[in-house]
mmCIF file of C-alpha atoms in Angstrom:
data_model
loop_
_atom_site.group_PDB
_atom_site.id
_atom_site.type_symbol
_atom_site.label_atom_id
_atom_site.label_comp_id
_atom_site.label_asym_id
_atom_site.label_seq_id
_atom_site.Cartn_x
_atom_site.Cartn_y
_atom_site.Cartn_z
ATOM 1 C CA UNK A 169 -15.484 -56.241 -13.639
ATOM 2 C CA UNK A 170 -14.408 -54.436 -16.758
ATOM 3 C CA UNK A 171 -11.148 -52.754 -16.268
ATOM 4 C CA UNK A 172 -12.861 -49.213 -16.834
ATOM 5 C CA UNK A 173 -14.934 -49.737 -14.303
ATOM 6 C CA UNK A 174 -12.424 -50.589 -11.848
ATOM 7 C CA UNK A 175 -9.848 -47.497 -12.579
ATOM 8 C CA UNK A 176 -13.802 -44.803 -12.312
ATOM 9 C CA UNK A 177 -13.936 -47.154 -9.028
ATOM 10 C CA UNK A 178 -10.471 -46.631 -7.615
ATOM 11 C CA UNK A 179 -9.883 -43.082 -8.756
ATOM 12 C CA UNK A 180 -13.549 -42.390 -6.793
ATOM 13 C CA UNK A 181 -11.990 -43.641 -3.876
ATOM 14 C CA UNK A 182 -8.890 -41.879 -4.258
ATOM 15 C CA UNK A 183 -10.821 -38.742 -4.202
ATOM 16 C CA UNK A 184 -12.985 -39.398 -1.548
ATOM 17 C CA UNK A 185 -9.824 -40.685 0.593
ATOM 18 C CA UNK A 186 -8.112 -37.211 -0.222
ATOM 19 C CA UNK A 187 -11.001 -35.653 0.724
ATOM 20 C CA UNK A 188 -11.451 -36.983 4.269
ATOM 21 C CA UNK A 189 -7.843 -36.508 4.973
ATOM 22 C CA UNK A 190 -8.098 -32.968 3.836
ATOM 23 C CA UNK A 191 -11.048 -32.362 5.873
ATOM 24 C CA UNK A 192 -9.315 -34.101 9.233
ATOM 25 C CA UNK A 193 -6.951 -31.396 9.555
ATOM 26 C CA UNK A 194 -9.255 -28.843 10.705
ATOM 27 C CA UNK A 195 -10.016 -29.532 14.298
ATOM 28 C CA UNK A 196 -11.954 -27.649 17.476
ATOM 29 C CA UNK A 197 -9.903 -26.069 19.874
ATOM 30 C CA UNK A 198 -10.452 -24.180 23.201
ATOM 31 C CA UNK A 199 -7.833 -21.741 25.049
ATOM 32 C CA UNK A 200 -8.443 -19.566 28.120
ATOM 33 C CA UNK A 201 -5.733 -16.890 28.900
ATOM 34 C CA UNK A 202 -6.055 -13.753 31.517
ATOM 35 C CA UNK A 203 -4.039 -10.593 30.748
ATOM 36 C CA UNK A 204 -2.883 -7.802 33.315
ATOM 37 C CA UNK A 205 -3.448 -4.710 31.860
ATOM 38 C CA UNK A 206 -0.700 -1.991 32.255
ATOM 39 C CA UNK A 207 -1.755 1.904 32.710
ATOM 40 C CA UNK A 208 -0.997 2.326 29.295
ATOM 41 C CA UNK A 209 -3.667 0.099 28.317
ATOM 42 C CA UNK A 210 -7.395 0.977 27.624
ATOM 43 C CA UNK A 211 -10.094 -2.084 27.837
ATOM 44 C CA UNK A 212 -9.645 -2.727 24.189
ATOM 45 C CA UNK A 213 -6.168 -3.398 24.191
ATOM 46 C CA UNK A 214 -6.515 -5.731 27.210
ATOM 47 C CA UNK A 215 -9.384 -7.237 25.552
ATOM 48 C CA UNK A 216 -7.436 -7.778 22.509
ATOM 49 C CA UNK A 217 -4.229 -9.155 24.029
ATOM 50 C CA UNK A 218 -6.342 -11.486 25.894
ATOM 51 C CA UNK A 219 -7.798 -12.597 22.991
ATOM 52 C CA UNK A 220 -4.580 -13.173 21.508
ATOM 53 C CA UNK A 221 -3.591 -15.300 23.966
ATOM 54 C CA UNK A 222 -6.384 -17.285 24.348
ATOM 55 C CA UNK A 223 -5.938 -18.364 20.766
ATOM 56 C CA UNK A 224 -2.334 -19.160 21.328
ATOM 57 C CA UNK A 225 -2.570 -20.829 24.427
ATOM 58 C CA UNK A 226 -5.087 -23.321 22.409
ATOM 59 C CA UNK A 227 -3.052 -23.620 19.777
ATOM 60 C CA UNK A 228 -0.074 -24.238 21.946
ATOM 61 C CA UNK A 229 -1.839 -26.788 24.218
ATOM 62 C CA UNK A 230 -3.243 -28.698 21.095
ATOM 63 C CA UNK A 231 -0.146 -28.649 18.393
ATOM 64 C CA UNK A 232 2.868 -27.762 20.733
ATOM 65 C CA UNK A 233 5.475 -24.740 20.396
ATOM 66 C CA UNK A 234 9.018 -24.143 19.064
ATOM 67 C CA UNK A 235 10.156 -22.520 21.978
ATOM 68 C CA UNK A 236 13.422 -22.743 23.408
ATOM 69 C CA UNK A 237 13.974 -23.977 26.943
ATOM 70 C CA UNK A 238 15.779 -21.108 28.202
ATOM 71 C CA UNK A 239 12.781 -19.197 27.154
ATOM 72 C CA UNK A 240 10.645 -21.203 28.709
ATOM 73 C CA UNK A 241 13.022 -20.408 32.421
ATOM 74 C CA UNK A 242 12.963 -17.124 31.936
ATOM 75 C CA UNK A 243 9.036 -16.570 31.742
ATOM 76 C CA UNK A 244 8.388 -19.320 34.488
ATOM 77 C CA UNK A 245 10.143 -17.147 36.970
ATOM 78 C CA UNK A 246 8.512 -14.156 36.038
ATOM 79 C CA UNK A 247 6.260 -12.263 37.861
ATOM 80 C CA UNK A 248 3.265 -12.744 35.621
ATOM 81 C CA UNK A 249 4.271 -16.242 34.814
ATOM 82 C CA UNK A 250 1.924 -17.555 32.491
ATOM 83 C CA UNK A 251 0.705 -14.910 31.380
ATOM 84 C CA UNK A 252 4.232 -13.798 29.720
ATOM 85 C CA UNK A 253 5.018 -16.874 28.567
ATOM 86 C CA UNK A 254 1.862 -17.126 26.657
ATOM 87 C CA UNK A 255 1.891 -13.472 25.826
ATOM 88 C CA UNK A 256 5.952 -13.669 24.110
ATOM 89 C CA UNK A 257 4.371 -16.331 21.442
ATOM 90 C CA UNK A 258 3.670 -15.299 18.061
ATOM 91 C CA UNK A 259 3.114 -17.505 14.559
ATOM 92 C CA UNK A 260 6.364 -18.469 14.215
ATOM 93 C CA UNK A 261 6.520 -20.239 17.241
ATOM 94 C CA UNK A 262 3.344 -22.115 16.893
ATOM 95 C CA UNK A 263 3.084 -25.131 15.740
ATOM 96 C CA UNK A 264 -0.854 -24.614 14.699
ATOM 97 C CA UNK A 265 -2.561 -21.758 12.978
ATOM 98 C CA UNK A 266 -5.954 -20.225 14.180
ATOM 99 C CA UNK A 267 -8.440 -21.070 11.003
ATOM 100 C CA UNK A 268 -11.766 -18.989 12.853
ATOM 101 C CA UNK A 269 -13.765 -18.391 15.885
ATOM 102 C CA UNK A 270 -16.339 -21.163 15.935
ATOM 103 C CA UNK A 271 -18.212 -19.208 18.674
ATOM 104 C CA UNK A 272 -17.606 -15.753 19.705
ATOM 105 C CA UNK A 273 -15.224 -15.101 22.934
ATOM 106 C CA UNK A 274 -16.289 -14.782 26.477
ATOM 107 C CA UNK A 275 -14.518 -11.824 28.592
ATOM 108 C CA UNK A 276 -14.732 -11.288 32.345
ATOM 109 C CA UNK A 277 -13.470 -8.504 33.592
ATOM 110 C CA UNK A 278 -11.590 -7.253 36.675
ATOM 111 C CA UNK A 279 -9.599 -4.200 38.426
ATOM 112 C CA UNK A 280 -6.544 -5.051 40.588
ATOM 113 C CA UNK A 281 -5.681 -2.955 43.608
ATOM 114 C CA UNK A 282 -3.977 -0.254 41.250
ATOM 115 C CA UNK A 283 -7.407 0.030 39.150
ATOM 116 C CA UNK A 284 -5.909 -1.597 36.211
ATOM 117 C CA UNK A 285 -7.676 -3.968 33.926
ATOM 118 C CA UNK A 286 -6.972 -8.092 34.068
ATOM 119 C CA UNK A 287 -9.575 -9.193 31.665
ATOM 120 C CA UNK A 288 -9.957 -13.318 31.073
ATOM 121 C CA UNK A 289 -10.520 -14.411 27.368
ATOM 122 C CA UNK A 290 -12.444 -17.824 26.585
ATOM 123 C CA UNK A 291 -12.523 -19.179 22.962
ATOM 124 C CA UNK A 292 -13.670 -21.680 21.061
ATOM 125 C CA UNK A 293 -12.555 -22.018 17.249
ATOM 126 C CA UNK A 294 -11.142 -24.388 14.385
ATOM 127 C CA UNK A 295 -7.826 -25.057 13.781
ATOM 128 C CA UNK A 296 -4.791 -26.810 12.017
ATOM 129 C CA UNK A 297 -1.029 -27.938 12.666
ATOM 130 C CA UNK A 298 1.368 -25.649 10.236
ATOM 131 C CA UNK A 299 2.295 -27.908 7.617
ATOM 132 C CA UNK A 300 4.197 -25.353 5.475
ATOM 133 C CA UNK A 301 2.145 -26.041 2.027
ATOM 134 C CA UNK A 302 0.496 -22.389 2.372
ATOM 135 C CA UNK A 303 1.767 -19.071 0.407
ATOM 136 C CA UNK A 304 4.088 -17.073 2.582
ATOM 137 C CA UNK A 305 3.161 -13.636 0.365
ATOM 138 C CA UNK A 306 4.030 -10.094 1.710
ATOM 139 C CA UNK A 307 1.267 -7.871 2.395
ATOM 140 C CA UNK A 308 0.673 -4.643 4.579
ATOM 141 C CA UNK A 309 -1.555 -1.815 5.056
ATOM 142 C CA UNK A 310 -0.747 1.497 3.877
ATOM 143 C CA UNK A 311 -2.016 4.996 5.889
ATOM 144 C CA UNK A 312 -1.844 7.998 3.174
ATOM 145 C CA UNK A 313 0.121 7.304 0.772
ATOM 146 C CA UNK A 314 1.384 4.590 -2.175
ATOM 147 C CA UNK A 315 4.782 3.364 -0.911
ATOM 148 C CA UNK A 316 5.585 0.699 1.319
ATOM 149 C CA UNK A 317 7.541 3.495 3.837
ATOM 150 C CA UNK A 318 3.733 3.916 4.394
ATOM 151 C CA UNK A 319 3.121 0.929 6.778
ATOM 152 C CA UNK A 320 1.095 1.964 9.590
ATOM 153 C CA UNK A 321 -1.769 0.135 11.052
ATOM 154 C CA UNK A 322 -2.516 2.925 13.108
ATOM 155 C CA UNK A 323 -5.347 5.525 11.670
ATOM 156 C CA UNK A 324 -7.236 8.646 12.394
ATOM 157 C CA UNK A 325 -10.308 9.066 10.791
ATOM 158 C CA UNK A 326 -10.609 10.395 7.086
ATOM 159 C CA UNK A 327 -7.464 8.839 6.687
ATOM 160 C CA UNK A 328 -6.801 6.957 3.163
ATOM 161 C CA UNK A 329 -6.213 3.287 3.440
ATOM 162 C CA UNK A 330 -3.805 1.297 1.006
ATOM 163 C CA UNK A 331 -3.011 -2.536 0.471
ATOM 164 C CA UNK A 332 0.153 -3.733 -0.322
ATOM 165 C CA UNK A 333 0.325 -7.123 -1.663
ATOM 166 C CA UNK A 334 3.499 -9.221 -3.329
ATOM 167 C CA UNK A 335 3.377 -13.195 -3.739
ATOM 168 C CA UNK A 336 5.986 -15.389 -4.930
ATOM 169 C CA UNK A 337 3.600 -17.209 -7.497
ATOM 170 C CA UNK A 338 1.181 -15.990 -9.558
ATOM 171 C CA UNK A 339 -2.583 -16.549 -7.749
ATOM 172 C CA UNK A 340 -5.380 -15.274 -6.589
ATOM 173 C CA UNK A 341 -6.016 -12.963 -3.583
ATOM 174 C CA UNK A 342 -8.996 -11.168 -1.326
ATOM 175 C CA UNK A 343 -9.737 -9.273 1.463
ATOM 176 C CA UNK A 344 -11.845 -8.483 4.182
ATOM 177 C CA UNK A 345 -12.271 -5.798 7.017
ATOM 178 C CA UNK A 346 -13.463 -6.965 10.324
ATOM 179 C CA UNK A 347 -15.101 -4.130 12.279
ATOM 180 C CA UNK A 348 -15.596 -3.243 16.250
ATOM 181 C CA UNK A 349 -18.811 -5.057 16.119
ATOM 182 C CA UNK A 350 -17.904 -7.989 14.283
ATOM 183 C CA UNK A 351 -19.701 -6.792 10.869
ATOM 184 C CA UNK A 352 -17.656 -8.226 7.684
ATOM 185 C CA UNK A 353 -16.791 -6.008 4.850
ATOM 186 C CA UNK A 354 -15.830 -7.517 1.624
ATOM 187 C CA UNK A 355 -13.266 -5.058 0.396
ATOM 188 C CA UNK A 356 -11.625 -7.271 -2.477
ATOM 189 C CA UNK A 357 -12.870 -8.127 -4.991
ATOM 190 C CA UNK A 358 -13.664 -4.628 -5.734
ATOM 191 C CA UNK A 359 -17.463 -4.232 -6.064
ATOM 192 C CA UNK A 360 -17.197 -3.493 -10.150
ATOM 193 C CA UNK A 361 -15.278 -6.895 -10.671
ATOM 194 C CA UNK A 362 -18.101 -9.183 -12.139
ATOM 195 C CA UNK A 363 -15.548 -11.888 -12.171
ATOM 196 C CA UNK A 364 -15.589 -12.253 -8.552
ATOM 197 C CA UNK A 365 -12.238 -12.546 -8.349
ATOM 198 C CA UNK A 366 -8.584 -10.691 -8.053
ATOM 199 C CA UNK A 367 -5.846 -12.343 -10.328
ATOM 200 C CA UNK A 368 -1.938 -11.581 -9.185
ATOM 201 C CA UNK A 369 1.488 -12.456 -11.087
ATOM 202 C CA UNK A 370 4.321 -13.256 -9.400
ATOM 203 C CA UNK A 371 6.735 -11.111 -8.194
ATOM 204 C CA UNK A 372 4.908 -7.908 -8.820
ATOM 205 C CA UNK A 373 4.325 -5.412 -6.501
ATOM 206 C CA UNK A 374 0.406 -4.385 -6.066
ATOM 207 C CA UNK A 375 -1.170 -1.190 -4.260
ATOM 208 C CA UNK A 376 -4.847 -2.039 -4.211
ATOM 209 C CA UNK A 377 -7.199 0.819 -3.435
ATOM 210 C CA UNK A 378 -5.477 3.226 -5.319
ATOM 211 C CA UNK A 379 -7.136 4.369 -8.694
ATOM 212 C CA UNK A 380 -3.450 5.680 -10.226
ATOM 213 C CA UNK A 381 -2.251 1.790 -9.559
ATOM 214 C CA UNK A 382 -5.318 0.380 -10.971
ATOM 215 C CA UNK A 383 -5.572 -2.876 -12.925
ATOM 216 C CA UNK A 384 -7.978 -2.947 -15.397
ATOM 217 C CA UNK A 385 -8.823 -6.926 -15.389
ATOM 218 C CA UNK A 386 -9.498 -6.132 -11.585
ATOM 219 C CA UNK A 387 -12.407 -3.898 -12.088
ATOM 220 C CA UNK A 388 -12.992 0.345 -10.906
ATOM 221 C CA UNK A 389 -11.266 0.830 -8.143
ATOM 222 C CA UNK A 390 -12.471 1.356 -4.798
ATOM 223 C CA UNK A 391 -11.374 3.891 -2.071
ATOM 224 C CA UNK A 392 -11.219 3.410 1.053
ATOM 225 C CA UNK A 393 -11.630 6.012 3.669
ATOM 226 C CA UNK A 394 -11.342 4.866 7.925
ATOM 227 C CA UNK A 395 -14.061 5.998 9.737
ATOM 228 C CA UNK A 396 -14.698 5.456 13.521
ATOM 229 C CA UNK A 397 -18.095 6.127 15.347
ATOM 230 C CA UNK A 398 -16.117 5.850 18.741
ATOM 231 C CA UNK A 399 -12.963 7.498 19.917
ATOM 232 C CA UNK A 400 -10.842 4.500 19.555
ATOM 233 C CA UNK A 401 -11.971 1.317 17.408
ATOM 234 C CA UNK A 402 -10.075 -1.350 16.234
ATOM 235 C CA UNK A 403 -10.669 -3.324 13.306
ATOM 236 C CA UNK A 404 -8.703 -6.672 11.832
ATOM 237 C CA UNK A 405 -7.965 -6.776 8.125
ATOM 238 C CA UNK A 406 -8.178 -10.766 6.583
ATOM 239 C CA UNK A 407 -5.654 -10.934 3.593
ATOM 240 C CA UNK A 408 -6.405 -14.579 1.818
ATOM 241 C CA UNK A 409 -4.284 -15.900 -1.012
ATOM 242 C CA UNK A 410 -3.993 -18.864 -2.917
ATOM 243 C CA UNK A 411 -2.528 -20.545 -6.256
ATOM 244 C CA UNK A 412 -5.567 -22.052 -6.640
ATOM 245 C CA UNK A 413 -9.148 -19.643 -7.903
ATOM 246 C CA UNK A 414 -11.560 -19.827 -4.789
ATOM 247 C CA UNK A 415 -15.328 -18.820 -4.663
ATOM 248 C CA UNK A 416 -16.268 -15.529 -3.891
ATOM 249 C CA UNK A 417 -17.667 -15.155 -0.353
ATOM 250 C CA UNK A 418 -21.608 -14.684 -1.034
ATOM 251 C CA UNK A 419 -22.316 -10.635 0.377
ATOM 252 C CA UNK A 420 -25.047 -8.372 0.766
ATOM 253 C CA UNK A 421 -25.672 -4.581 0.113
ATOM 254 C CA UNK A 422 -24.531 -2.490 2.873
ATOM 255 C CA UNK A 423 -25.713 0.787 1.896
ATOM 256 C CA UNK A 424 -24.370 3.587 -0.800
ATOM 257 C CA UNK A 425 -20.542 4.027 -0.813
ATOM 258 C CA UNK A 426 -20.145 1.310 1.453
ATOM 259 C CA UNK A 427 -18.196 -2.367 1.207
ATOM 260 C CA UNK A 428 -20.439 -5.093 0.707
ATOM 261 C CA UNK A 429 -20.950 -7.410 4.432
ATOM 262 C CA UNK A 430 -21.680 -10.070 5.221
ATOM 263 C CA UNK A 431 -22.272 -12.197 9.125
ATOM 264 C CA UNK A 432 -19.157 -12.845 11.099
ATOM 265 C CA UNK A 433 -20.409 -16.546 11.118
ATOM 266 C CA UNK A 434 -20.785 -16.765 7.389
ATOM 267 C CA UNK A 435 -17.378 -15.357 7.036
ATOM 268 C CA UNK A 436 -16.081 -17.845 9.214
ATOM 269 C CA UNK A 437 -17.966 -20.877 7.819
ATOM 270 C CA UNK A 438 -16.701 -20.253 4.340
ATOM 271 C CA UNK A 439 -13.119 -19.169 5.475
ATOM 272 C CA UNK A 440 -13.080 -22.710 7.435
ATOM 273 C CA UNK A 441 -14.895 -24.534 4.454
ATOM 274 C CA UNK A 442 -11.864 -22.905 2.089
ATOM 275 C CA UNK A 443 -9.408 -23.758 3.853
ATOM 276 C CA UNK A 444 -10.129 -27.139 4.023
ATOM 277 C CA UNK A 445 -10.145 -28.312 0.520
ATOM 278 C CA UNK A 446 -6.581 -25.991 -0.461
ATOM 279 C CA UNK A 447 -3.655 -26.564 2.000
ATOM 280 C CA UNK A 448 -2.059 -23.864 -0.077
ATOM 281 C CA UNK A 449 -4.384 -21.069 0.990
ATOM 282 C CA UNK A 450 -2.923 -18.591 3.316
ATOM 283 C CA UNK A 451 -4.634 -15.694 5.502
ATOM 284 C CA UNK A 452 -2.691 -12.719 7.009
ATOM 285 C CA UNK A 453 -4.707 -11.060 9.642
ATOM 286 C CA UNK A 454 -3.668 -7.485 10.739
ATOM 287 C CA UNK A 455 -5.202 -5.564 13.704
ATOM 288 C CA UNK A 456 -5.615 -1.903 12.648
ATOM 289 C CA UNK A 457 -6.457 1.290 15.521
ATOM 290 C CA UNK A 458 -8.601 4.225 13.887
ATOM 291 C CA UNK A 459 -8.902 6.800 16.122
ATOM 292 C CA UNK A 460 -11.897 9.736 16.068
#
């Protein structure tokens, strides 16, 4: 065999061995957690904290935690047992990371003798052990105003919404707003950018959104304004970076001076399918309240 032939040959299978390696990491998981509500506490919230824990109990139960021992006393005694425990996790202390929903959660729903909520979360979704190769950028939302004092997840509506973003190497980032009823909205790129893409430096601090901030390489600016249709919605907000360029989620039209959207499932399929081929991609998810 000519010795061309056998280095195309080997490097082939190089790839290909990469590849399947890559693609391995990504696994199913399923987690079922119940949450006691607390007067405080409307459905939403309970259904949210449930979800919450449903995710980290599978993650927990599939890639183990970092938690302490004494921790790990302390909640079993409690009243709630499980349920705290579970509830006390957060990234840090995982040893997995929640990659998407691969179907959409189950609730059930009950009242205890006091009338408060204990709602039961079922999920199903794809996952992966932490294996510290991903970005760890800063990023936050921004209610009203420019400057990171700003930080506020919590909105009425006609508020102003800002992104912060800051990344210790240069890269490439996007985002997307997940709404009450699971509709998608592709909110970076902005809709001018024909590139289909958001270039970042290092080390620089960026406030996307804003037109007095704007980048010209990045396209007209968009502006976003929070709007809720019920008294109390709450939305999550999907920050992606990476080193690496990525393609451009494929959208539709939504309507005049709306984000383009796209299908909670085709969000999910080509967050998954992204995040399998670039280790060094990293998503920040934020849960953001817009009241009426």
């Amino acid at each position: 065999m000519p010795a061309m032939k056998r280095l195309i040959m080997l490097l082939m299978s190089t790839v290909m061995m990469s590849m399947s390696l890559t693609a391995a990491d990504i696994v199913t998981v399923h987690g079922e957690f119940t949450y006691y509500g607390s007067k405080t506490e409307s459905r939403a919230d309970c259904e949210r904290n449930a979800l919450n824990g449903a995710r980290a109990k599978a993650l927990a139960e599939k890639f183990g935690t970092v938690v302490t021992q004494d921790t790990y006393q302390r909640d079993v005694v409690s009243a709630q047992g499980e349920s705290t425990y579970f509830s006390m996790l957060n990234e840090s202390a995982l040893k997995g990371e929640w990659i998407a929903d691969e179907k959409e959660p189950v609730y059930t729903y009950e009242l205890d003798s006091d009338g408060l909520y204990i709602v039961t979360c079922k999920v199903t979704g794809k996952a992966r052990e932490i294996d510290n190769l991903a970005v760890d950028f800063a990023t936050s939302v921004l209610r009203n105003g420019t400057r990171t004092v700003n930080a506020d997840t919590r909105f009425r509506s006609g508020d102003d919404m800002y992104l912060y973003l800051k990344s210790p190497v240069d890269g490439y980032v996007a985002a997307f707003l997940v709404d009450a009823h699971n509709n998608v909205y592709s909110l970076l790129p902005y809709q001018g950018n024909t590139k289909g893409e958001i270039k970042v430096k290092h080390n620089k601090d960026y406030v996307f959104f804003d037109p007095a901030s704007a980048n010209p390489d990045h396209g007209e600016v968009d502006q976003l304004v929070m709007t809720a249709d019920d008294e109390l919605e709450h939305n999550m907000l999907y920050v992606v970076f990476s080193p690496q360029p990525f393609a451009k989620a494929v959208d539709n039209y939504a309507g005049e001076n709306m984000p383009r959207m796209l299908s909670h499932d085709e969000f999910s399929k080509w967050l998954v399918k992204c995040r399998k081929y670039d280790p060094r991609m990293a998503v920040k998810i934020m849960n953001i309240e817009i009241q009426k």
